[in-house]
mmCIF file of C-alpha atoms and ligand atoms in Angstrom:
data_model
loop_
_atom_site.group_PDB
_atom_site.id
_atom_site.type_symbol
_atom_site.label_atom_id
_atom_site.label_comp_id
_atom_site.label_asym_id
_atom_site.label_seq_id
_atom_site.Cartn_x
_atom_site.Cartn_y
_atom_site.Cartn_z
ATOM 1 C CA MET A 1 58.927 -21.780 -5.155
ATOM 2 C CA GLU A 2 55.559 -20.742 -6.547
ATOM 3 C CA GLN A 3 55.263 -23.783 -8.775
ATOM 4 C CA ILE A 4 55.750 -27.513 -8.850
ATOM 5 C CA THR A 5 56.268 -29.892 -11.753
ATOM 6 C CA ILE A 6 54.402 -33.170 -11.456
ATOM 7 C CA GLU A 7 54.852 -35.769 -14.173
ATOM 8 C CA ASP A 8 56.101 -33.166 -16.668
ATOM 9 C CA ILE A 9 53.335 -30.648 -16.050
ATOM 10 C CA CYS A 10 54.060 -27.431 -14.194
ATOM 11 C CA TYR A 11 51.400 -26.247 -11.738
ATOM 12 C CA GLN A 12 51.297 -22.754 -10.274
ATOM 13 C CA ARG A 13 50.471 -22.152 -6.620
ATOM 14 C CA GLU A 14 47.068 -20.779 -7.661
ATOM 15 C CA ALA A 15 46.115 -24.164 -9.082
ATOM 16 C CA PHE A 16 45.980 -25.513 -5.525
ATOM 17 C CA LEU A 17 44.096 -22.616 -4.037
ATOM 18 C CA ALA A 18 41.151 -22.925 -6.419
ATOM 19 C CA GLU A 19 38.003 -24.684 -5.320
ATOM 20 C CA THR A 20 38.639 -27.764 -7.441
ATOM 21 C CA LEU A 21 41.916 -29.663 -7.352
ATOM 22 C CA PRO A 22 44.077 -29.759 -10.501
ATOM 23 C CA PRO A 23 43.334 -32.619 -12.937
ATOM 24 C CA PHE A 24 46.232 -34.841 -11.821
ATOM 25 C CA ALA A 25 44.379 -35.341 -8.522
ATOM 26 C CA GLY A 26 42.078 -37.671 -10.454
ATOM 27 C CA VAL A 27 44.807 -40.100 -11.503
ATOM 28 C CA SER A 28 44.812 -42.090 -8.260
ATOM 29 C CA LEU A 29 43.961 -41.745 -4.605
ATOM 30 C CA PHE A 30 47.644 -41.114 -3.939
ATOM 31 C CA HIS A 31 47.761 -38.341 -6.560
ATOM 32 C CA ARG A 32 44.758 -36.838 -4.826
ATOM 33 C CA ARG A 33 46.561 -37.085 -1.503
ATOM 34 C CA LEU A 34 49.492 -35.216 -3.070
ATOM 35 C CA ALA A 35 47.193 -32.478 -4.371
ATOM 36 C CA LEU A 36 45.724 -32.091 -0.881
ATOM 37 C CA PHE A 37 49.182 -31.798 0.651
ATOM 38 C CA LEU A 38 50.099 -29.128 -1.912
ATOM 39 C CA LYS A 39 46.894 -27.277 -1.129
ATOM 40 C CA GLU A 40 48.003 -27.178 2.487
ATOM 41 C CA TRP A 41 51.551 -26.249 1.486
ATOM 42 C CA TYR A 42 50.434 -23.330 -0.642
ATOM 43 C CA SER A 43 47.875 -22.103 1.907
ATOM 44 C CA PRO A 44 48.740 -18.808 3.618
ATOM 45 C CA SER A 45 49.697 -20.425 6.939
ATOM 46 C CA PRO A 46 53.471 -20.447 7.566
ATOM 47 C CA LEU A 47 53.069 -23.611 9.666
ATOM 48 C CA LEU A 48 52.496 -27.253 8.950
ATOM 49 C CA THR A 49 51.520 -30.096 11.271
ATOM 50 C CA LEU A 50 53.477 -33.341 11.007
ATOM 51 C CA ASN A 51 52.689 -36.821 12.317
ATOM 52 C CA THR A 52 55.395 -38.886 13.907
ATOM 53 C CA SER A 53 55.196 -42.552 13.039
ATOM 54 C CA GLY A 54 55.133 -43.731 16.607
ATOM 55 C CA SER A 55 57.650 -46.498 16.013
ATOM 56 C CA THR A 56 59.473 -45.259 19.081
ATOM 57 C CA GLY A 57 56.608 -44.266 21.283
ATOM 58 C CA ARG A 58 53.121 -42.963 20.954
ATOM 59 C CA PRO A 59 52.372 -41.286 17.627
ATOM 60 C CA LYS A 60 52.138 -37.534 18.108
ATOM 61 C CA THR A 61 51.895 -34.418 16.036
ATOM 62 C CA ILE A 62 54.419 -31.609 15.911
ATOM 63 C CA THR A 63 54.252 -28.234 14.223
ATOM 64 C CA VAL A 64 57.042 -26.877 12.055
ATOM 65 C CA ARG A 65 57.465 -23.825 9.873
ATOM 66 C CA LYS A 66 57.267 -24.434 6.142
ATOM 67 C CA GLU A 67 60.432 -22.370 5.934
ATOM 68 C CA GLN A 68 62.247 -25.064 7.956
ATOM 69 C CA MET A 69 61.134 -27.697 5.468
ATOM 70 C CA LEU A 70 62.436 -25.528 2.618
ATOM 71 C CA GLN A 71 65.748 -25.188 4.446
ATOM 72 C CA SER A 72 65.963 -28.965 4.797
ATOM 73 C CA ALA A 73 65.175 -29.344 1.087
ATOM 74 C CA ALA A 74 67.860 -26.795 0.248
ATOM 75 C CA ILE A 75 70.495 -28.710 2.204
ATOM 76 C CA THR A 76 69.542 -32.019 0.554
ATOM 77 C CA CYS A 77 69.347 -30.630 -2.985
ATOM 78 C CA GLU A 78 72.676 -28.923 -2.599
ATOM 79 C CA PHE A 79 74.422 -31.936 -1.109
ATOM 80 C CA LEU A 80 73.054 -34.408 -3.648
ATOM 81 C CA GLU A 81 73.465 -31.926 -6.494
ATOM 82 C CA LEU A 82 69.823 -32.047 -7.460
ATOM 83 C CA THR A 83 69.075 -29.387 -10.028
ATOM 84 C CA ALA A 84 66.046 -28.051 -11.882
ATOM 85 C CA GLY A 85 64.493 -30.433 -14.376
ATOM 86 C CA MET A 86 65.805 -33.629 -12.777
ATOM 87 C CA THR A 87 63.252 -36.316 -12.028
ATOM 88 C CA ALA A 88 62.507 -37.401 -8.444
ATOM 89 C CA LEU A 89 60.386 -40.373 -7.467
ATOM 90 C CA LEU A 90 57.756 -40.006 -4.762
ATOM 91 C CA CYS A 91 56.934 -43.519 -3.516
ATOM 92 C CA LEU A 92 56.506 -42.937 0.228
ATOM 93 C CA PRO A 93 53.283 -42.160 2.103
ATOM 94 C CA LEU A 94 52.430 -38.478 2.374
ATOM 95 C CA GLU A 95 51.179 -38.968 5.913
ATOM 96 C CA TYR A 96 54.755 -38.808 7.167
ATOM 97 C CA ILE A 97 57.682 -36.461 6.793
ATOM 98 C CA ALA A 98 59.655 -38.531 4.283
ATOM 99 C CA GLY A 99 56.923 -38.360 1.625
ATOM 100 C CA LYS A 100 56.100 -34.719 2.278
ATOM 101 C CA MET A 101 59.756 -33.744 1.966
ATOM 102 C CA MET A 102 59.992 -35.339 -1.489
ATOM 103 C CA ALA A 103 57.308 -32.900 -2.643
ATOM 104 C CA VAL A 104 59.037 -29.994 -0.895
ATOM 105 C CA ARG A 105 62.363 -30.924 -2.516
ATOM 106 C CA ALA A 106 60.624 -30.928 -5.890
ATOM 107 C CA ILE A 107 59.260 -27.453 -5.148
ATOM 108 C CA TYR A 108 62.560 -26.123 -3.874
ATOM 109 C CA GLY A 109 64.766 -27.679 -6.533
ATOM 110 C CA GLY A 110 62.425 -27.400 -9.504
ATOM 111 C CA LEU A 111 62.481 -31.192 -9.793
ATOM 112 C CA ASN A 112 60.032 -33.109 -11.956
ATOM 113 C CA LEU A 113 58.133 -35.243 -9.444
ATOM 114 C CA LEU A 114 57.166 -38.732 -10.600
ATOM 115 C CA VAL A 115 54.435 -40.176 -8.439
ATOM 116 C CA THR A 116 53.727 -43.797 -7.650
ATOM 117 C CA GLU A 117 51.479 -45.286 -5.018
ATOM 118 C CA PRO A 118 53.638 -46.286 -2.004
ATOM 119 C CA SER A 119 53.994 -50.063 -2.069
ATOM 120 C CA GLY A 120 56.507 -52.785 -1.382
ATOM 121 C CA TYR A 121 57.530 -52.705 -5.053
ATOM 122 C CA PRO A 122 57.835 -49.012 -5.924
ATOM 123 C CA LEU A 123 59.717 -49.601 -9.191
ATOM 124 C CA SER A 124 57.297 -52.094 -10.716
ATOM 125 C CA ASP A 125 55.669 -49.425 -12.901
ATOM 126 C CA ILE A 126 58.518 -46.947 -13.267
ATOM 127 C CA CYS A 127 60.157 -47.216 -16.683
ATOM 128 C CA ARG A 128 61.578 -43.691 -16.741
ATOM 129 C CA GLN A 129 65.013 -42.701 -15.725
ATOM 130 C CA THR A 130 64.876 -41.212 -12.210
ATOM 131 C CA GLU A 131 67.626 -39.025 -10.866
ATOM 132 C CA PHE A 132 66.559 -39.202 -7.254
ATOM 133 C CA ALA A 133 64.464 -41.489 -5.056
ATOM 134 C CA ALA A 134 63.874 -42.078 -1.346
ATOM 135 C CA MET A 135 62.764 -45.486 -0.108
ATOM 136 C CA VAL A 136 62.459 -47.498 3.074
ATOM 137 C CA PRO A 137 64.704 -50.579 3.438
ATOM 138 C CA LEU A 138 61.911 -53.049 2.651
ATOM 139 C CA GLN A 139 61.195 -51.380 -0.714
ATOM 140 C CA VAL A 140 64.848 -51.668 -1.648
ATOM 141 C CA HIS A 141 65.039 -55.254 -0.423
ATOM 142 C CA ASN A 142 61.968 -56.243 -2.448
ATOM 143 C CA SER A 143 63.156 -54.469 -5.602
ATOM 144 C CA LEU A 144 66.430 -56.397 -5.452
ATOM 145 C CA GLY A 145 64.478 -59.626 -5.717
ATOM 146 C CA ARG A 146 63.004 -58.912 -9.159
ATOM 147 C CA GLU A 147 65.446 -58.624 -12.037
ATOM 148 C CA GLU A 148 63.825 -55.743 -13.900
ATOM 149 C CA GLU A 149 63.321 -53.713 -10.740
ATOM 150 C CA ARG A 150 66.844 -54.465 -9.631
ATOM 151 C CA VAL A 151 68.130 -52.939 -12.878
ATOM 152 C CA ARG A 152 65.882 -49.905 -12.392
ATOM 153 C CA LEU A 153 67.206 -49.536 -8.866
ATOM 154 C CA SER A 154 70.768 -49.513 -10.158
ATOM 155 C CA ARG A 155 69.903 -46.666 -12.532
ATOM 156 C CA ILE A 156 68.462 -44.279 -9.960
ATOM 157 C CA GLY A 157 70.805 -41.299 -9.997
ATOM 158 C CA ARG A 158 70.946 -41.065 -6.205
ATOM 159 C CA LEU A 159 69.045 -43.300 -3.838
ATOM 160 C CA ILE A 160 68.488 -42.495 -0.188
ATOM 161 C CA ILE A 161 67.211 -45.153 2.200
ATOM 162 C CA GLY A 162 65.619 -44.044 5.447
ATOM 163 C CA GLY A 163 62.979 -44.732 8.052
ATOM 164 C CA GLY A 164 64.901 -47.673 9.461
ATOM 165 C CA ALA A 165 68.340 -49.197 9.673
ATOM 166 C CA VAL A 166 69.871 -50.757 6.579
ATOM 167 C CA ASP A 167 70.973 -54.164 7.863
ATOM 168 C CA SER A 168 74.291 -55.698 6.916
ATOM 169 C CA GLN A 169 72.765 -58.110 4.408
ATOM 170 C CA LEU A 170 70.975 -55.365 2.486
ATOM 171 C CA GLU A 171 74.119 -53.304 2.607
ATOM 172 C CA GLU A 172 76.108 -56.205 1.196
ATOM 173 C CA ALA A 173 73.592 -56.687 -1.608
ATOM 174 C CA LEU A 174 73.977 -53.031 -2.611
ATOM 175 C CA ARG A 175 77.733 -52.834 -2.178
ATOM 176 C CA ALA A 176 78.607 -53.224 -5.871
ATOM 177 C CA PHE A 177 75.871 -50.958 -7.260
ATOM 178 C CA PRO A 178 77.227 -48.247 -9.561
ATOM 179 C CA ASN A 179 74.914 -45.443 -8.411
ATOM 180 C CA PRO A 180 75.383 -43.512 -5.158
ATOM 181 C CA ILE A 181 73.241 -45.032 -2.401
ATOM 182 C CA TYR A 182 72.940 -43.522 1.078
ATOM 183 C CA SER A 183 71.429 -44.540 4.372
ATOM 184 C CA THR A 184 69.848 -41.530 6.076
ATOM 185 C CA TYR A 185 69.599 -40.534 9.704
ATOM 186 C CA GLY A 186 66.842 -38.237 10.813
ATOM 187 C CA MET A 187 63.345 -38.019 12.213
ATOM 188 C CA THR A 188 60.169 -35.997 12.006
ATOM 189 C CA GLU A 189 61.560 -33.471 14.500
ATOM 190 C CA THR A 190 64.453 -32.761 12.120
ATOM 191 C CA VAL A 191 62.083 -32.682 9.105
ATOM 192 C CA SER A 192 63.781 -35.778 7.594
ATOM 193 C CA HIS A 193 67.492 -36.553 7.410
ATOM 194 C CA ILE A 194 70.286 -34.462 8.895
ATOM 195 C CA ALA A 195 73.094 -36.938 8.212
ATOM 196 C CA LEU A 196 73.934 -39.430 5.479
ATOM 197 C CA ARG A 197 76.234 -42.379 5.090
ATOM 198 C CA ARG A 198 77.293 -43.925 1.799
ATOM 199 C CA ILE A 199 76.621 -47.626 1.653
ATOM 200 C CA ASN A 200 78.425 -48.393 -1.602
ATOM 201 C CA GLY A 201 81.429 -47.301 -3.611
ATOM 202 C CA LYS A 202 84.731 -45.939 -2.412
ATOM 203 C CA GLU A 203 83.092 -43.551 0.064
ATOM 204 C CA ALA A 204 81.179 -46.356 1.823
ATOM 205 C CA SER A 205 81.259 -45.937 5.597
ATOM 206 C CA ASP A 206 79.503 -47.250 8.668
ATOM 207 C CA ARG A 207 79.519 -43.698 10.056
ATOM 208 C CA TYR A 208 77.017 -40.954 9.364
ATOM 209 C CA THR A 209 78.306 -37.562 8.272
ATOM 210 C CA PRO A 210 76.143 -34.617 9.326
ATOM 211 C CA LEU A 211 75.054 -32.443 6.419
ATOM 212 C CA PRO A 212 76.539 -28.946 6.145
ATOM 213 C CA GLY A 213 75.143 -26.682 8.855
ATOM 214 C CA VAL A 214 74.304 -29.582 11.160
ATOM 215 C CA GLY A 215 76.256 -30.240 14.346
ATOM 216 C CA VAL A 216 75.926 -33.224 16.646
ATOM 217 C CA THR A 217 77.045 -33.794 20.230
ATOM 218 C CA LEU A 218 76.366 -36.408 22.888
ATOM 219 C CA SER A 219 74.160 -35.865 25.916
ATOM 220 C CA GLU A 220 75.261 -36.920 29.391
ATOM 221 C CA THR A 221 73.553 -40.242 28.872
ATOM 222 C CA GLY A 222 75.318 -40.834 25.555
ATOM 223 C CA THR A 223 72.394 -40.059 23.292
ATOM 224 C CA LEU A 224 72.776 -37.980 20.142
ATOM 225 C CA VAL A 225 71.896 -34.298 20.305
ATOM 226 C CA ILE A 226 71.332 -32.517 16.993
ATOM 227 C CA ASN A 227 72.031 -28.855 16.437
ATOM 228 C CA ALA A 228 70.575 -27.735 13.149
ATOM 229 C CA PRO A 229 69.501 -24.102 13.476
ATOM 230 C CA ARG A 230 68.170 -23.938 9.925
ATOM 231 C CA ILE A 231 65.810 -26.794 10.684
ATOM 232 C CA SER A 232 65.007 -26.653 14.374
ATOM 233 C CA ASP A 233 64.973 -23.680 16.778
ATOM 234 C CA ARG A 234 66.140 -25.854 19.653
ATOM 235 C CA PRO A 235 68.645 -28.714 19.804
ATOM 236 C CA VAL A 236 66.882 -32.023 19.230
ATOM 237 C CA ILE A 237 67.682 -34.517 21.974
ATOM 238 C CA THR A 238 67.259 -37.999 20.555
ATOM 239 C CA ASN A 239 66.901 -41.382 22.253
ATOM 240 C CA ASP A 240 69.603 -42.871 20.056
ATOM 241 C CA ILE A 241 72.788 -43.980 21.754
ATOM 242 C CA ALA A 242 75.634 -42.904 19.533
ATOM 243 C CA GLU A 243 79.366 -43.064 19.322
ATOM 244 C CA MET A 244 81.054 -39.960 17.974
ATOM 245 C CA GLY A 245 84.357 -39.609 16.212
ATOM 246 C CA PRO A 246 86.722 -36.644 16.478
ATOM 247 C CA ASP A 247 85.811 -35.713 12.887
ATOM 248 C CA GLY A 248 82.164 -35.178 13.811
ATOM 249 C CA THR A 249 80.890 -38.386 12.211
ATOM 250 C CA PHE A 250 78.807 -40.764 14.289
ATOM 251 C CA ARG A 251 77.528 -44.296 14.548
ATOM 252 C CA ILE A 252 74.161 -45.252 16.019
ATOM 253 C CA LEU A 253 74.411 -48.125 18.481
ATOM 254 C CA GLY A 254 70.719 -48.400 19.218
ATOM 255 C CA ARG A 255 67.925 -46.762 21.128
ATOM 256 C CA SER A 256 68.400 -45.904 24.771
ATOM 257 C CA ASP A 257 65.165 -47.704 25.641
ATOM 258 C CA ASN A 258 66.556 -50.837 23.984
ATOM 259 C CA VAL A 259 69.330 -51.317 26.529
ATOM 260 C CA ILE A 260 69.082 -54.329 28.819
ATOM 261 C CA ASN A 261 70.857 -53.922 32.133
ATOM 262 C CA SER A 262 71.642 -57.423 33.252
ATOM 263 C CA GLY A 263 73.641 -57.665 36.450
ATOM 264 C CA GLY A 264 75.301 -54.342 35.724
ATOM 265 C CA ILE A 265 76.179 -55.277 32.139
ATOM 266 C CA LYS A 266 74.536 -53.158 29.474
ATOM 267 C CA ILE A 267 73.382 -55.022 26.413
ATOM 268 C CA GLN A 268 72.238 -53.086 23.351
ATOM 269 C CA ILE A 269 69.375 -55.080 21.856
ATOM 270 C CA GLU A 270 69.994 -53.952 18.251
ATOM 271 C CA ALA A 271 73.656 -54.963 18.431
ATOM 272 C CA VAL A 272 72.821 -58.516 19.526
ATOM 273 C CA GLU A 273 70.096 -58.838 16.898
ATOM 274 C CA GLU A 274 72.513 -57.690 14.215
ATOM 275 C CA LEU A 275 75.057 -60.335 15.257
ATOM 276 C CA LEU A 276 72.420 -63.067 15.011
ATOM 277 C CA ARG A 277 70.923 -61.930 11.694
ATOM 278 C CA PRO A 278 73.173 -63.949 9.361
ATOM 279 C CA HIS A 279 72.582 -67.117 11.406
ATOM 280 C CA ILE A 280 68.881 -67.278 12.246
ATOM 281 C CA GLY A 281 66.698 -67.704 9.188
ATOM 282 C CA THR A 282 63.320 -66.958 10.747
ATOM 283 C CA ALA A 283 61.919 -63.980 12.646
ATOM 284 C CA TYR A 284 63.304 -63.388 16.126
ATOM 285 C CA ALA A 285 63.674 -60.628 18.680
ATOM 286 C CA VAL A 286 65.823 -59.892 21.675
ATOM 287 C CA THR A 287 64.029 -58.633 24.754
ATOM 288 C CA SER A 288 64.208 -59.006 28.521
ATOM 289 C CA VAL A 289 62.290 -60.123 31.593
ATOM 290 C CA PRO A 290 62.628 -58.968 35.196
ATOM 291 C CA ASP A 291 65.086 -61.147 37.060
ATOM 292 C CA PRO A 292 65.436 -61.204 40.859
ATOM 293 C CA ARG A 293 69.192 -61.636 40.738
ATOM 294 C CA LEU A 294 70.254 -59.746 37.589
ATOM 295 C CA GLY A 295 67.638 -57.012 37.526
ATOM 296 C CA GLU A 296 66.884 -57.913 33.940
ATOM 297 C CA ALA A 297 67.590 -61.118 32.068
ATOM 298 C CA MET A 298 68.021 -61.228 28.329
ATOM 299 C CA VAL A 299 65.473 -63.252 26.358
ATOM 300 C CA LEU A 300 65.561 -64.419 22.774
ATOM 301 C CA LEU A 301 62.180 -64.976 21.134
ATOM 302 C CA VAL A 302 62.374 -67.149 18.013
ATOM 303 C CA THR A 303 59.692 -68.254 15.598
ATOM 304 C CA SER A 304 61.879 -71.060 14.350
ATOM 305 C CA PRO A 305 60.258 -74.468 14.575
ATOM 306 C CA SER A 306 63.734 -75.964 14.962
ATOM 307 C CA GLU A 307 65.073 -77.074 18.312
ATOM 308 C CA THR A 308 65.889 -74.284 20.722
ATOM 309 C CA SER A 309 69.124 -76.171 21.291
ATOM 310 C CA THR A 310 70.305 -75.200 17.778
ATOM 311 C CA VAL A 311 69.434 -71.597 18.492
ATOM 312 C CA LYS A 312 71.334 -71.927 21.741
ATOM 313 C CA ASP A 313 74.316 -73.235 19.783
ATOM 314 C CA ILE A 314 74.134 -70.304 17.397
ATOM 315 C CA CYS A 315 74.150 -67.892 20.324
ATOM 316 C CA ALA A 316 77.055 -69.698 21.943
ATOM 317 C CA ARG A 317 79.015 -69.480 18.728
ATOM 318 C CA HIS A 318 78.298 -65.928 17.659
ATOM 319 C CA LEU A 319 77.661 -63.921 20.813
ATOM 320 C CA GLN A 320 80.032 -62.948 23.573
ATOM 321 C CA ARG A 321 79.561 -64.620 26.903
ATOM 322 C CA ARG A 322 77.979 -61.505 28.358
ATOM 323 C CA GLN A 323 75.488 -61.333 25.492
ATOM 324 C CA GLN A 324 74.066 -64.857 25.881
ATOM 325 C CA PRO A 325 70.287 -65.024 26.349
ATOM 326 C CA ARG A 326 69.214 -66.402 29.732
ATOM 327 C CA HIS A 327 66.029 -67.773 28.185
ATOM 328 C CA ILE A 328 65.102 -68.778 24.648
ATOM 329 C CA PHE A 329 61.385 -69.031 23.934
ATOM 330 C CA THR A 330 59.804 -70.325 20.747
ATOM 331 C CA VAL A 331 56.797 -68.221 19.779
ATOM 332 C CA GLU A 332 54.297 -68.267 16.964
ATOM 333 C CA LYS A 333 55.182 -64.801 15.762
ATOM 334 C CA ILE A 334 57.137 -61.759 16.789
ATOM 335 C CA PRO A 335 54.866 -58.807 17.595
ATOM 336 C CA GLN A 336 55.241 -56.000 15.062
ATOM 337 C CA THR A 337 54.155 -52.395 14.824
ATOM 338 C CA GLY A 338 52.259 -51.152 11.787
ATOM 339 C CA ASN A 339 55.406 -50.394 9.807
ATOM 340 C CA GLY A 340 57.033 -53.790 10.160
ATOM 341 C CA LYS A 341 59.343 -53.098 13.074
ATOM 342 C CA THR A 342 59.391 -55.226 16.209
ATOM 343 C CA ASP A 343 56.894 -53.997 18.766
ATOM 344 C CA ARG A 344 59.345 -53.854 21.662
ATOM 345 C CA ALA A 345 56.767 -53.329 24.390
ATOM 346 C CA ALA A 346 54.633 -56.255 23.195
ATOM 347 C CA ALA A 347 57.698 -58.490 22.816
ATOM 348 C CA LYS A 348 58.700 -57.761 26.390
ATOM 349 C CA LYS A 349 55.226 -58.498 27.648
ATOM 350 C CA MET A 350 55.170 -61.750 25.695
ATOM 351 C CA ALA A 351 58.512 -62.770 27.177
ATOM 352 C CA THR A 352 57.395 -61.921 30.691
ATOM 353 C CA LEU A 353 54.241 -64.030 30.354
ATOM 354 C CA LEU A 354 56.245 -66.920 28.898
ATOM 355 C CA SER A 355 58.820 -66.782 31.660
ATOM 356 C CA LEU A 356 56.091 -66.753 34.293
ATOM 357 C CA SER A 357 54.419 -69.796 32.778
ATOM 358 C CA SER A 358 57.724 -71.620 32.392
ATOM 359 C CA LEU A 359 58.457 -70.891 36.051
ATOM 360 C CA ALA A 360 55.014 -72.174 36.997
ATOM 361 C CA GLY A 361 55.611 -75.231 34.831
ATOM 362 C CA ARG A 362 58.897 -75.891 36.536
ATOM 363 C CA SER A 363 57.532 -75.604 40.066
ATOM 364 C CA ALA A 364 54.645 -77.911 39.195
ATOM 365 C CA GLN A 365 57.001 -80.649 38.045
HETATM 366 O O1 OSB B 1 62.225 -41.729 10.599
HETATM 367 C C1 OSB B 1 61.672 -40.726 10.127
HETATM 368 O O2 OSB B 1 60.561 -40.339 10.502
HETATM 369 C C2 OSB B 1 62.347 -39.972 9.031
HETATM 370 C C3 OSB B 1 62.512 -40.856 7.849
HETATM 371 C C4 OSB B 1 62.973 -40.139 6.615
HETATM 372 O O3 OSB B 1 63.125 -38.959 6.637
HETATM 373 C C5 OSB B 1 63.178 -40.923 5.400
HETATM 374 C C6 OSB B 1 62.505 -42.113 5.252
HETATM 375 C C7 OSB B 1 62.654 -42.874 4.112
HETATM 376 C C8 OSB B 1 63.496 -42.447 3.112
HETATM 377 C C9 OSB B 1 64.173 -41.239 3.237
HETATM 378 C C10 OSB B 1 64.020 -40.483 4.374
HETATM 379 C C11 OSB B 1 64.790 -39.210 4.502
HETATM 380 O O4 OSB B 1 65.702 -39.182 5.328
HETATM 381 O O5 OSB B 1 64.528 -38.269 3.765
#
């Protein structure tokens, strides 16, 4: 635990406590960022401050014990059978937990950390065999589109995909890959994943299995509660609506703040979007507007230049009656947060403004 191997060179803790950073910090800005994280890691403080990405609310910082991060690394290394000397690819930003944990796993497991600037194409410069990598869905999606990178992807010993849902099309594209690929479930508060689900091979499942030592239950409102004493002193109450099986596995249905209550019927936004994904080629989002009769009315925002009538047809064909949008609005683009997810609050605001102006338009006619 007192050393880390980066690109075949082993650095002792002391190397990060000296006034000047070790030489690898000069390779790139990202290498420098890694050296600065390790300086913080090897500092005497037992605590570390983490940033949450803010995809589900305001970004905030939380404080965890370094020991909890080591415990998380231990669980991952054990489960994925990562052992000393194996290579692990760091291609995620070090600002967030996922990148930091790759470094901590390298420290804990004695892994040889390969470092590449986080980008949409993380495998473009990686010729070496890697035994372990963590990526976000977009990085995997992009890599699949370039033959050489697709081959490299298929040779990664174990690939974990996190930071967002793996949609059914990406899952399908990975189905026949020979190497074990997992979708992860976790968050900053649980210092990265606490459950995994295989997306290819015989063990493929749409249900997450909690890692050893992790227990999950449902809150009164149906959201997932995580008990992982090695990682968090208190149970972590999430905003994710889940369905739990008797064997302790679970499925995530969507976020509790993404439920539309329309005339007493609850519509999970993510579920509707997933049903439409194979049929709408351009960007779109499901949201809602206040409705005097229903409470909320479901809205579909589409960027498609095609007739809304075709979109309406698609909905009629592929969604249940209760899931039909009340309004379909064509928009120039779907509002997004920094990390490429739909900005739900902005989408709702956009829909509300559009519905007000369409109402005004109608009454003026
Ligand atoms: O959503 C979060 O903040 C956690 C994301 C995360 O941990 C992650 C993100 C990308 C790839 C792998 C992982 C992981 O579970 O380790």
